[in-house]
Amino acid sequence: MTALQMPTNQDLDPQRLRDAFGVFPSGVVAVAAEVDGRPTGLAASSFTSVSLDPPLVSFSIANTSKTWPDLRRADHLGVTVLAQHHGEVCRQLAGPVEHRFDDVETTVSDDGAVTLDDGLARFDCTVYREVEAGDHTIVLLLLHAVDAGAAAEEAAGPLLFHRSAFGSVAS
Ligand SMILES: Cc1cc2nc3c(=O)[nH]c(=O)nc-3n(C[C@H](O)[C@H](O)[C@H](O)COP(=O)(O)O)c2cc1C
């Protein structure tokens, strides 16, 4: 067996880390809610399923986020798993706040959770815990309702984020 040779004392500068983290492919979700009467939210590729009992998912939010301080005040949050055709919507959800929901079909729950109508799966959540994690905060979300809707059954694939680019799952 060959020992793994990695140079030690590397300078783990942000770009080097981004490049290495970007090798790991992920899906992308929209995290959104109605806050002060307006849809508020962002795109996040750090979404992960965490626990079945209690039902928990997580995502990480940069501590520099201007949206999270508003979003976390919502009673409920919506999480939508984006489909492969959502590349532009995803960019929009990460862009200027005043245009994030332009021409995006959404549903608002009675508790204020906002989900995209043509997402692959939709979750209704509340914030369970926030864990400090360096320059990000890991947000654990407790699930109250799940809808892995018709779009998924119609075999629309997920939006993939890999090496800073969007892609889809090869079938
Ligand atoms: C594909 C993609 C994935 C992203 N994932 C995250 C993420 O996991 N966490 C995060 O804090 N921001 C993520 N962002 C950036 C946010 O969508 C948003 O641009 C950022 O929070 C700045 O906006 P804000 O200040 O309104 O929060 C992602 C952006 C893109 C395009």
Coordinates of N, CA and C and ligand atoms in Angstrom, one line a residue:
M1 N 0.8 -1.2 0.0 CA 0.0 0.0 0.0 C 0.9 1.3 0.0
T2 N 0.5 2.2 -0.8 CA 1.3 3.5 -0.9 C 0.7 4.5 0.1
A3 N 1.6 5.1 0.9 CA 1.1 6.2 1.8 C 0.7 7.4 1.0
L4 N -0.4 8.0 1.5 CA -0.9 9.2 0.8 C 0.1 10.4 1.1
Q5 N 0.7 10.9 0.0 CA 1.7 12.0 0.2 C 1.0 13.3 0.0
M6 N 0.9 14.1 1.0 CA 0.3 15.5 0.9 C 1.3 16.4 1.5
P7 N 1.6 17.5 0.7 CA 2.6 18.5 1.3 C 2.0 19.0 2.6
T8 N 2.8 19.2 3.6 CA 2.3 19.7 4.9 C 2.5 21.3 4.9
N9 N 1.9 21.9 5.9 CA 2.1 23.3 6.1 C 1.6 24.1 4.8
Q10 N 0.6 23.6 4.2 CA 0.0 24.3 3.0 C -0.6 25.6 3.5
D11 N -0.6 26.6 2.6 CA -1.3 27.8 2.8 C -2.8 27.5 2.4
L12 N -3.7 27.3 3.3 CA -5.1 27.0 2.9 C -5.8 28.3 2.7
D13 N -5.4 29.0 1.6 CA -6.1 30.2 1.3 C -7.5 29.9 0.7
P14 N -8.4 30.9 0.8 CA -9.8 30.7 0.4 C -9.9 30.1 -1.0
Q15 N -9.1 30.6 -1.9 CA -9.3 30.1 -3.3 C -8.9 28.6 -3.4
R16 N -7.8 28.3 -2.7 CA -7.4 26.9 -2.7 C -8.5 26.0 -2.1
L17 N -9.1 26.5 -1.1 CA -10.2 25.7 -0.4 C -11.4 25.6 -1.3
R18 N -11.7 26.8 -1.9 CA -12.9 26.8 -2.8 C -12.7 25.8 -3.9
D19 N -11.5 25.8 -4.5 CA -11.3 24.8 -5.6 C -11.4 23.4 -5.1
A20 N -10.9 23.1 -4.0 CA -11.0 21.7 -3.5 C -12.4 21.4 -3.1
F21 N -13.1 22.3 -2.4 CA -14.5 22.0 -2.0 C -15.4 21.8 -3.3
G22 N -15.0 22.6 -4.3 CA -15.8 22.6 -5.6 C -15.8 21.2 -6.3
V23 N -14.8 20.4 -6.0 CA -14.7 19.1 -6.6 C -15.9 18.2 -6.2
F24 N -16.4 18.5 -5.0 CA -17.5 17.7 -4.5 C -18.8 18.2 -5.0
P25 N -19.6 17.4 -5.8 CA -20.8 17.9 -6.4 C -21.9 18.0 -5.4
S26 N -22.8 18.9 -5.6 CA -24.0 19.0 -4.7 C -25.2 19.4 -5.5
G27 N -26.4 19.3 -4.9 CA -27.6 19.9 -5.5 C -27.7 21.3 -5.0
V28 N -28.7 22.0 -5.3 CA -29.0 23.4 -4.8 C -30.4 23.5 -4.4
V29 N -30.6 24.2 -3.3 CA -32.0 24.5 -2.8 C -32.2 26.0 -2.7
A30 N -33.5 26.3 -2.7 CA -33.9 27.7 -2.4 C -34.4 27.7 -1.0
V31 N -33.9 28.6 -0.1 CA -34.4 28.7 1.2 C -35.2 30.0 1.2
A32 N -36.5 30.0 1.6 CA -37.3 31.2 1.4 C -38.5 31.3 2.3
A33 N -38.9 32.5 2.6 CA -40.0 32.8 3.4 C -40.6 34.2 3.1
E34 N -41.8 34.4 3.5 CA -42.3 35.8 3.4 C -41.9 36.5 4.7
V35 N -41.2 37.6 4.5 CA -40.8 38.4 5.7 C -41.3 39.9 5.4
D36 N -42.0 40.4 6.4 CA -42.6 41.8 6.2 C -43.3 41.9 4.9
G37 N -44.1 40.8 4.5 CA -44.9 40.8 3.4 C -44.2 40.6 2.0
R38 N -42.9 40.3 2.1 CA -42.2 40.1 0.8 C -41.5 38.8 0.8
P39 N -41.5 38.1 -0.4 CA -40.7 36.9 -0.5 C -39.2 37.2 -0.3
T40 N -38.6 36.5 0.6 CA -37.2 36.7 1.0 C -36.4 35.4 0.9
G41 N -35.3 35.3 0.3 CA -34.6 34.0 0.3 C -33.3 34.0 -0.5
L42 N -32.7 32.9 -0.6 CA -31.4 32.7 -1.3 C -31.2 31.3 -1.8
A43 N -30.3 31.1 -2.7 CA -29.9 29.8 -3.2 C -28.8 29.3 -2.2
A44 N -28.8 28.0 -2.0 CA -27.8 27.3 -1.1 C -27.5 25.9 -1.6
S45 N -26.2 25.7 -1.8 CA -25.7 24.4 -2.2 C -25.2 23.6 -1.1
S46 N -25.2 24.1 0.1 CA -24.7 23.4 1.3 C -25.8 22.6 2.0
F47 N -26.9 22.4 1.3 CA -28.0 21.7 1.9 C -27.6 20.2 2.1
T48 N -28.0 19.6 3.2 CA -27.7 18.2 3.5 C -28.9 17.6 4.3
S49 N -29.3 16.4 4.1 CA -30.2 15.7 4.9 C -29.4 15.3 6.2
V50 N -30.0 15.3 7.3 CA -29.3 15.1 8.6 C -29.9 14.0 9.4
S51 N -31.2 14.0 9.7 CA -31.7 13.0 10.6 C -33.2 12.7 10.2
L52 N -33.6 11.4 10.5 CA -35.0 11.0 10.3 C -35.8 11.2 11.5
D53 N -35.2 11.1 12.7 CA -36.0 11.2 13.9 C -35.2 11.9 15.0
P54 N -35.4 13.2 15.2 CA -36.4 14.0 14.5 C -36.0 14.3 13.1
P55 N -36.9 14.7 12.2 CA -36.6 15.0 10.8 C -35.8 16.3 10.7
L56 N -34.6 16.2 10.3 CA -33.7 17.4 10.3 C -33.0 17.5 8.9
V57 N -32.8 18.7 8.4 CA -31.9 19.0 7.3 C -31.1 20.1 7.8
S58 N -30.0 20.4 7.0 CA -29.2 21.6 7.4 C -28.7 22.3 6.1
F59 N -28.3 23.5 6.3 CA -27.5 24.2 5.3 C -26.6 25.2 6.0
S60 N -25.6 25.7 5.4 CA -24.7 26.6 6.0 C -24.9 28.0 5.4
I61 N -24.9 29.0 6.2 CA -25.1 30.3 5.7 C -23.9 31.2 6.1
A62 N -23.4 31.9 5.1 CA -22.2 32.8 5.4 C -22.6 33.9 6.4
N63 N -21.7 34.1 7.3 CA -22.0 35.1 8.3 C -22.1 36.6 7.8
T64 N -21.7 36.7 6.5 CA -21.8 38.0 5.8 C -23.2 38.2 5.2
S65 N -24.1 37.1 5.2 CA -25.4 37.2 4.5 C -26.2 38.4 5.1
K66 N -26.7 39.1 4.2 CA -27.6 40.2 4.5 C -29.0 39.7 4.7
T67 N -29.3 38.6 4.0 CA -30.7 38.1 4.0 C -31.0 37.3 5.2
W68 N -30.0 36.5 5.7 CA -30.3 35.6 6.8 C -30.9 36.2 8.0
P69 N -30.4 37.4 8.5 CA -31.0 38.0 9.7 C -32.5 38.3 9.5
D70 N -32.9 38.6 8.3 CA -34.4 38.7 8.0 C -35.1 37.4 8.0
L71 N -34.5 36.5 7.2 CA -35.1 35.2 6.9 C -35.3 34.4 8.2
R72 N -34.3 34.4 9.1 CA -34.4 33.6 10.3 C -35.5 34.1 11.3
R73 N -36.1 35.3 11.0 CA -37.2 35.8 11.8 C -38.5 35.2 11.4
A74 N -38.6 34.6 10.2 CA -39.8 34.0 9.7 C -40.3 32.8 10.6
D75 N -41.6 32.7 10.7 CA -42.1 31.6 11.6 C -41.7 30.2 10.9
H76 N -41.9 30.1 9.6 CA -41.6 28.9 8.9 C -40.7 29.3 7.7
L77 N -39.8 28.3 7.3 CA -39.0 28.5 6.1 C -39.4 27.4 5.1
G78 N -39.4 27.8 3.8 CA -39.6 26.8 2.8 C -38.2 26.5 2.2
V79 N -38.0 25.2 1.9 CA -36.8 24.7 1.2 C -37.3 24.0 0.0
T80 N -36.8 24.4 -1.2 CA -37.1 23.8 -2.4 C -35.9 23.2 -3.1
V81 N -35.9 21.9 -3.5 CA -34.8 21.3 -4.2 C -35.0 21.7 -5.7
L82 N -33.9 22.4 -6.2 CA -34.0 23.0 -7.6 C -33.8 21.9 -8.6
A83 N -34.5 22.0 -9.7 CA -34.4 21.0 -10.8 C -33.4 21.5 -11.9
Q84 N -33.0 20.7 -12.8 CA -32.0 21.0 -13.7 C -32.3 22.2 -14.6
H85 N -33.6 22.5 -14.8 CA -33.9 23.7 -15.6 C -33.9 25.0 -14.8
H86 N -33.4 24.9 -13.5 CA -33.5 26.1 -12.6 C -32.1 26.9 -12.6
G87 N -31.2 26.7 -13.6 CA -30.0 27.4 -13.5 C -30.1 28.9 -13.4
E88 N -30.9 29.4 -14.3 CA -31.1 30.9 -14.3 C -31.8 31.4 -13.0
V89 N -32.8 30.6 -12.6 CA -33.5 30.9 -11.3 C -32.5 30.9 -10.1
C90 N -31.6 29.9 -10.2 CA -30.6 29.8 -9.1 C -29.8 31.1 -9.1
R91 N -29.3 31.5 -10.2 CA -28.5 32.7 -10.3 C -29.2 33.9 -9.7
Q92 N -30.5 34.0 -10.1 CA -31.4 35.1 -9.7 C -31.5 35.1 -8.2
L93 N -31.7 33.9 -7.6 CA -31.9 33.7 -6.2 C -30.6 34.1 -5.4
A94 N -29.5 34.2 -6.1 CA -28.2 34.5 -5.5 C -27.8 36.0 -5.8
G95 N -28.7 36.6 -6.6 CA -28.3 38.0 -7.1 C -29.0 39.1 -6.3
P96 N -29.2 40.2 -7.0 CA -29.8 41.4 -6.3 C -31.1 41.0 -5.6
V97 N -31.2 41.4 -4.3 CA -32.4 40.9 -3.5 C -33.7 41.4 -4.1
E98 N -33.7 42.6 -4.7 CA -35.0 43.1 -5.2 C -35.6 42.3 -6.4
H99 N -34.7 41.5 -7.1 CA -35.2 40.7 -8.2 C -35.2 39.2 -8.0
R100 N -34.9 38.8 -6.8 CA -34.7 37.3 -6.6 C -35.9 36.5 -7.0
F101 N -37.1 37.0 -6.8 CA -38.3 36.2 -7.1 C -39.1 36.7 -8.3
D102 N -38.4 37.6 -9.2 CA -39.1 38.0 -10.4 C -39.4 36.8 -11.3
D103 N -40.7 36.7 -11.7 CA -41.1 35.7 -12.6 C -40.9 34.2 -12.1
V104 N -40.8 34.1 -10.8 CA -40.6 32.8 -10.2 C -42.0 32.4 -9.5
E105 N -42.5 31.3 -10.0 CA -43.8 30.8 -9.4 C -43.6 30.2 -8.1
T106 N -44.2 30.8 -7.1 CA -44.1 30.4 -5.7 C -45.4 30.2 -5.0
T107 N -45.4 29.4 -3.9 CA -46.5 29.2 -3.0 C -46.1 29.6 -1.6
V108 N -46.9 30.4 -0.9 CA -46.7 30.8 0.4 C -47.6 30.0 1.3
S109 N -47.1 29.3 2.3 CA -47.9 28.6 3.3 C -48.5 29.6 4.3
D110 N -49.5 29.1 5.1 CA -50.1 29.9 6.1 C -49.1 30.5 7.1
D111 N -48.0 29.7 7.3 CA -47.0 30.1 8.2 C -45.9 30.9 7.6
G112 N -46.0 31.2 6.3 CA -45.1 32.1 5.6 C -43.9 31.4 4.9
A113 N -43.9 30.1 4.9 CA -42.9 29.4 4.1 C -43.1 29.6 2.6
V114 N -42.0 29.9 1.9 CA -42.1 30.1 0.4 C -41.4 29.0 -0.3
T115 N -42.1 28.3 -1.2 CA -41.5 27.3 -2.0 C -41.8 27.5 -3.5
L116 N -40.9 27.0 -4.3 CA -41.0 27.1 -5.8 C -41.9 26.0 -6.3
D117 N -42.9 26.4 -7.1 CA -43.9 25.5 -7.5 C -43.4 24.3 -8.3
D118 N -42.3 24.5 -9.1 CA -41.8 23.4 -10.0 C -40.5 22.8 -9.4
G119 N -40.4 22.9 -8.1 CA -39.2 22.2 -7.5 C -39.3 20.7 -7.4
L120 N -38.2 20.0 -7.2 CA -38.3 18.6 -7.2 C -38.8 18.1 -5.8
A121 N -38.5 18.8 -4.8 CA -39.1 18.5 -3.5 C -39.2 19.8 -2.7
R122 N -40.2 19.8 -1.8 CA -40.4 21.0 -1.1 C -40.6 20.6 0.4
F123 N -39.9 21.4 1.3 CA -40.0 21.2 2.7 C -40.5 22.4 3.4
D124 N -41.3 22.1 4.4 CA -41.8 23.2 5.3 C -41.0 23.0 6.6
C125 N -40.3 24.0 7.1 CA -39.3 23.9 8.2 C -39.4 25.0 9.2
T126 N -38.9 24.7 10.4 CA -38.6 25.8 11.3 C -37.1 25.7 11.8
V127 N -36.6 26.7 12.2 CA -35.2 26.7 12.7 C -35.1 25.9 14.0
Y128 N -34.3 24.8 14.0 CA -34.1 23.9 15.1 C -32.9 24.4 16.0
R129 N -31.9 24.7 15.3 CA -30.6 25.2 16.0 C -29.7 25.9 15.0
E130 N -29.0 26.8 15.5 CA -27.9 27.4 14.7 C -26.6 27.2 15.4
V131 N -25.6 26.7 14.6 CA -24.3 26.3 15.2 C -23.2 27.1 14.5
E132 N -22.5 27.9 15.3 CA -21.4 28.7 14.8 C -20.4 27.8 14.2
A133 N -19.9 28.1 13.0 CA -19.0 27.2 12.3 C -18.1 28.1 11.5
G134 N -17.1 28.8 12.1 CA -16.1 29.6 11.4 C -16.8 30.8 10.8
D135 N -16.6 31.0 9.5 CA -17.2 32.2 8.8 C -18.6 31.9 8.3
H136 N -19.1 30.7 8.7 CA -20.5 30.3 8.3 C -21.2 29.9 9.6
T137 N -22.5 29.8 9.5 CA -23.4 29.2 10.6 C -24.1 28.0 10.0
I138 N -24.0 26.9 10.7 CA -24.8 25.7 10.3 C -26.2 25.9 10.8
V139 N -27.2 25.9 9.9 CA -28.6 26.0 10.4 C -29.2 24.7 10.3
L140 N -29.7 24.1 11.4 CA -30.4 22.9 11.4 C -31.9 23.3 11.3
L141 N -32.6 22.6 10.4 CA -34.0 22.9 10.2 C -34.8 21.7 10.5
L142 N -35.9 21.9 11.3 CA -36.8 20.8 11.6 C -37.9 20.8 10.6
L143 N -38.2 19.6 10.0 CA -39.2 19.5 9.0 C -40.6 19.3 9.6
H144 N -41.5 20.0 9.0 CA -43.0 19.8 9.4 C -43.8 19.2 8.3
A145 N -43.4 19.4 7.1 CA -44.1 18.8 5.9 C -43.1 18.6 4.8
V146 N -43.4 17.6 4.0 CA -42.5 17.3 2.8 C -43.4 17.0 1.6
D147 N -43.0 17.5 0.5 CA -43.7 17.2 -0.8 C -42.6 16.9 -1.8
A148 N -42.4 15.6 -2.1 CA -41.6 15.3 -3.3 C -42.5 15.1 -4.4
G149 N -42.8 16.2 -5.1 CA -44.0 16.3 -5.9 C -43.9 15.6 -7.3
A150 N -44.9 15.9 -8.1 CA -45.1 15.3 -9.4 C -43.9 15.5 -10.3
A151 N -43.3 16.7 -10.2 CA -42.1 17.0 -11.1 C -41.0 15.9 -11.0
A152 N -40.8 15.4 -9.7 CA -39.8 14.4 -9.5 C -40.2 13.1 -10.2
E153 N -41.5 12.8 -10.1 CA -42.0 11.6 -10.8 C -41.9 11.7 -12.3
E154 N -42.0 12.9 -12.8 CA -41.8 13.1 -14.3 C -40.4 13.0 -14.7
A155 N -39.5 12.6 -13.7 CA -38.1 12.4 -14.0 C -37.3 13.6 -14.3
A156 N -37.7 14.8 -13.9 CA -36.9 15.9 -14.0 C -35.7 15.7 -13.1
G157 N -34.5 15.9 -13.6 CA -33.3 15.7 -12.7 C -33.0 16.9 -11.9
P158 N -32.1 16.7 -10.9 CA -31.8 17.9 -10.0 C -30.8 18.8 -10.7
L159 N -30.8 20.1 -10.2 CA -29.7 21.0 -10.7 C -28.5 20.6 -9.9
L160 N -27.4 20.4 -10.6 CA -26.1 20.1 -10.0 C -25.2 21.3 -9.9
F161 N -24.4 21.4 -8.9 CA -23.4 22.5 -8.8 C -22.1 21.8 -8.6
H162 N -21.2 22.0 -9.5 CA -19.9 21.3 -9.5 C -18.8 22.2 -10.1
R163 N -17.7 22.4 -9.4 CA -16.6 23.3 -9.9 C -17.2 24.6 -10.3
S164 N -18.0 25.2 -9.5 CA -18.6 26.6 -9.8 C -19.5 26.6 -11.0
A165 N -19.9 25.5 -11.5 CA -20.8 25.5 -12.7 C -22.0 24.6 -12.5
F166 N -23.1 24.9 -13.3 CA -24.3 24.1 -13.2 C -24.2 22.9 -14.1
G167 N -24.8 21.8 -13.7 CA -24.9 20.7 -14.6 C -26.1 19.9 -14.2
S168 N -26.2 18.7 -14.9 CA -27.3 17.8 -14.5 C -26.8 16.4 -14.5
V169 N -27.6 15.5 -13.9 CA -27.1 14.1 -13.7 C -27.2 13.4 -15.0
A170 N -26.2 12.7 -15.4 CA -26.2 12.0 -16.7 C -27.1 10.7 -16.5
S171 N -28.0 10.5 -17.5 CA -28.9 9.3 -17.2 C -28.4 8.2 -18.1
Ligands
LIG1 C1 -25.1 27.7 -6.6 C2 -25.0 28.6 -5.4 C3 -25.0 28.1 -4.2 C4 -24.9 28.9 -3.0 N1 -24.8 28.3 -1.8 C5 -24.7 29.1 -0.7 C6 -24.7 28.5 0.6 O1 -24.7 27.2 0.7 N2 -24.5 29.3 1.7 C7 -24.5 30.6 1.5 O2 -24.4 31.3 2.6 N3 -24.6 31.2 0.3 C8 -24.7 30.5 -0.8 N4 -24.8 31.1 -2.0 C9 -24.9 32.6 -2.1 C10 -26.3 33.0 -1.7 O3 -27.3 32.5 -2.6 C11 -26.4 34.6 -1.8 O4 -25.9 35.1 -3.0 C12 -25.6 35.2 -0.6 O5 -26.1 34.7 0.6 C13 -25.5 36.7 -0.6 O6 -26.8 37.3 -0.6 P1 -27.4 37.8 0.8 O7 -26.4 38.8 1.4 O8 -28.7 38.4 0.5 O9 -27.5 36.6 1.8 C14 -24.9 30.3 -3.2 C15 -25.0 30.9 -4.4 C16 -25.1 30.0 -5.6 C17 -25.2 30.7 -6.9

